[in-house]
mmCIF file of C-alpha atoms in Angstrom:
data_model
loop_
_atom_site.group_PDB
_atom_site.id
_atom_site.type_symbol
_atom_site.label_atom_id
_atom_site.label_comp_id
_atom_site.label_asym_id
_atom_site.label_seq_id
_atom_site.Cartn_x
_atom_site.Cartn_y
_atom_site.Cartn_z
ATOM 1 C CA UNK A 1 -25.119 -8.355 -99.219
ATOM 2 C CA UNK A 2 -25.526 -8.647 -103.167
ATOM 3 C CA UNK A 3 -28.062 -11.328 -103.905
ATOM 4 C CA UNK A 4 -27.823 -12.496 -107.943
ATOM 5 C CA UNK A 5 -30.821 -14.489 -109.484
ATOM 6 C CA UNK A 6 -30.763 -15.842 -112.603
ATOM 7 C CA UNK A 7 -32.148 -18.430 -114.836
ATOM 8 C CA UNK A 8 -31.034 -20.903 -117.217
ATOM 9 C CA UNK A 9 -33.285 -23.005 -119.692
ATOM 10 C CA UNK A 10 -36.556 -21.386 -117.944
ATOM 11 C CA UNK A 11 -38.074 -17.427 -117.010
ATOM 12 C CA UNK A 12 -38.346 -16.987 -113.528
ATOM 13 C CA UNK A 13 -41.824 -15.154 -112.491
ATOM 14 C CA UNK A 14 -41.699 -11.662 -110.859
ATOM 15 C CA UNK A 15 -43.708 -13.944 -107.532
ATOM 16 C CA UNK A 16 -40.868 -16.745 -107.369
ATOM 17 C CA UNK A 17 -37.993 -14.187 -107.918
ATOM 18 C CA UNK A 18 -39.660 -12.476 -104.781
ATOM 19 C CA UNK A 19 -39.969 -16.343 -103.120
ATOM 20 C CA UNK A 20 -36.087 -16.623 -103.572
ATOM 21 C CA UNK A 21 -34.956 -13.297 -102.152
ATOM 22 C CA UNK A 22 -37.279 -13.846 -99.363
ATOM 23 C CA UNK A 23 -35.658 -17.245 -98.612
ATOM 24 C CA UNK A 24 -32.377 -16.656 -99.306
ATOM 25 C CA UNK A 25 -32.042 -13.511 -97.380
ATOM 26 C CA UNK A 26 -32.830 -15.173 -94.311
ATOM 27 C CA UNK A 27 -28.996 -16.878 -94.569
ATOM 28 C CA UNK A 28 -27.842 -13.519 -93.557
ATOM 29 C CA UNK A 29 -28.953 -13.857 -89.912
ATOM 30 C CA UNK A 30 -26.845 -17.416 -89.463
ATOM 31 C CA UNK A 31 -23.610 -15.511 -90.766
ATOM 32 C CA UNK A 32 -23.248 -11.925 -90.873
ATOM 33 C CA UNK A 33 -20.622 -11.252 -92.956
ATOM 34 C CA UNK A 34 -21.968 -12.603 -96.300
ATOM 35 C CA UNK A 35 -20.796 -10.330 -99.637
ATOM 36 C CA UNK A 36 -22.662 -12.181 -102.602
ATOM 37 C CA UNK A 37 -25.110 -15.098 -103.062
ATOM 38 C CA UNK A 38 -25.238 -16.357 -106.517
ATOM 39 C CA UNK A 39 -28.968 -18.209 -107.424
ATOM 40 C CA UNK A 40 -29.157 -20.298 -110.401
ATOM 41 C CA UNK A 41 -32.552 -21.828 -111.103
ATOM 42 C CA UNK A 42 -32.010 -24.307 -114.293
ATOM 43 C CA UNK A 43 -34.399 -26.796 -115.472
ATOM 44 C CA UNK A 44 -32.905 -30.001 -117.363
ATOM 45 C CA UNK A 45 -34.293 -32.857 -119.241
ATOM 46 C CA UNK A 46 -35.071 -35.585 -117.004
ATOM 47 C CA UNK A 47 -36.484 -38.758 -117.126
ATOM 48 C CA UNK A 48 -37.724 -38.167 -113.691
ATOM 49 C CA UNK A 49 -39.983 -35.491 -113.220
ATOM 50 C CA UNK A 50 -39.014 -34.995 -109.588
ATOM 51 C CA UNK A 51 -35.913 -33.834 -110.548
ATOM 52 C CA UNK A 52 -36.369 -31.469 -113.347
ATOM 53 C CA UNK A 53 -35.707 -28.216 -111.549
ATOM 54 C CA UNK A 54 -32.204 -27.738 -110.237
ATOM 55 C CA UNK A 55 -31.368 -24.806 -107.476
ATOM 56 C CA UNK A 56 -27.528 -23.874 -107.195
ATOM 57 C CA UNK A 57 -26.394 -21.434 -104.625
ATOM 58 C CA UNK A 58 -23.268 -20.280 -104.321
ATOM 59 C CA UNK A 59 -22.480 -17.806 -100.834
ATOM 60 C CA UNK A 60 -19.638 -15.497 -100.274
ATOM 61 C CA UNK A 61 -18.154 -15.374 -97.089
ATOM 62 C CA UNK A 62 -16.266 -12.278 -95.901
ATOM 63 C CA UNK A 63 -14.660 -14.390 -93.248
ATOM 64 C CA UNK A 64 -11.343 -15.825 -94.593
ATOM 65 C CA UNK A 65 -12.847 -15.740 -97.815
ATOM 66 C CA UNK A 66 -14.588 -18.611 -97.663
ATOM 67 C CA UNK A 67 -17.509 -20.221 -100.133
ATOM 68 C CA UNK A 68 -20.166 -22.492 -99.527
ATOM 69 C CA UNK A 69 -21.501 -24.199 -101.888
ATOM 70 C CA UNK A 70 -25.733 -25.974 -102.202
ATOM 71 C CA UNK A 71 -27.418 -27.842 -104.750
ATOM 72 C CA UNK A 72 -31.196 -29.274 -104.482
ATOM 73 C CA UNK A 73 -33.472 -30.697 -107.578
ATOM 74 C CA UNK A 74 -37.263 -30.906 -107.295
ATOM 75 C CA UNK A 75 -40.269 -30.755 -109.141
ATOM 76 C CA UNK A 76 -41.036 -26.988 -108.706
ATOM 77 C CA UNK A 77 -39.331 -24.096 -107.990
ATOM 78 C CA UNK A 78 -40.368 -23.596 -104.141
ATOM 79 C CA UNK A 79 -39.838 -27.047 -103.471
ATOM 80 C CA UNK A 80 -36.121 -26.864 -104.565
ATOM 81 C CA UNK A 81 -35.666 -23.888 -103.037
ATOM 82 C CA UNK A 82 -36.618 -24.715 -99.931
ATOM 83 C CA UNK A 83 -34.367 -27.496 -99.201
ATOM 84 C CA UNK A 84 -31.427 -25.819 -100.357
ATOM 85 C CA UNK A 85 -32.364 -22.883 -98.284
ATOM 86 C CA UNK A 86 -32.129 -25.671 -94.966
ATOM 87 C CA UNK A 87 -28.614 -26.590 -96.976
ATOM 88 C CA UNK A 88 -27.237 -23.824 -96.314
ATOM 89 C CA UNK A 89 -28.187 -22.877 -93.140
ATOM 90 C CA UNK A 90 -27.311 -26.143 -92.123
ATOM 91 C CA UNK A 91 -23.618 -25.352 -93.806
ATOM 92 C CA UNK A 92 -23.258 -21.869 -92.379
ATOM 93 C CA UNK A 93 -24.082 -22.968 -88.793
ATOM 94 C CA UNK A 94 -21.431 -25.589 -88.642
ATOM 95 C CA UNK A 95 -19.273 -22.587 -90.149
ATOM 96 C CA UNK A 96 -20.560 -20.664 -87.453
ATOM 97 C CA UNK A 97 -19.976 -23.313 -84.720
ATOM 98 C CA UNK A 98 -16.455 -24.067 -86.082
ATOM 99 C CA UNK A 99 -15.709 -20.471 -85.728
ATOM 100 C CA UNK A 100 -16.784 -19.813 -82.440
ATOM 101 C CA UNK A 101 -15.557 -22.673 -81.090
ATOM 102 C CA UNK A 102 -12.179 -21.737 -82.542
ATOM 103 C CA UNK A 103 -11.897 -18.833 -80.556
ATOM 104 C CA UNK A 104 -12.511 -20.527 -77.021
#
């Protein structure tokens, strides 16, 4: 599994690059056969404050070449992170499910 971070508009510490591999990675135990995740942090100018920091994460699946796809805003880094962390998992379980069920 390649994991890619990068950053648009805004540096991303040496603590929250370690934050996002440490969350991220997790995805691998919900579907085994990932190749790549892509992890763009951007931050864009907002009115809103709460949505200043957008999280797009893109996931390679070695199973019929599929791609999921997340997208989360919030007002730091961790926060946006973390919920689309529990988008994807969320996305890669029903993958899962769909699967397995498939198969029966």
């Amino acid at each position: 599994m390649e994991l890619k971070i990068t950053g648009t508009n805004l540096e991303i510490s040496a603590d929250t690059q370690k934050y996002i591999e440490k969350k991220i990675s997790k995805l691998d135990k919900h579907l085994p056969d990932i190749i790549d995740i892509r992890v763009e942090v951007s931050e864009e100018g907002t009115r809103s404050p709460q949505e200043r920091i957008v999280v797009r994460v893109t996931v390679s699946s070695g199973v019929s070449e599929t791609v999921f796809h997340g997208e989360e805003r919030g007002k730091e880094i961790k926060m946006a992170v973390d919920k689309v962390a529990d988008v994807m998992v969320r996305q890669l379980e029903s993958f899962k499910g769909k699967l397995y069920d498939k198969g029966r």
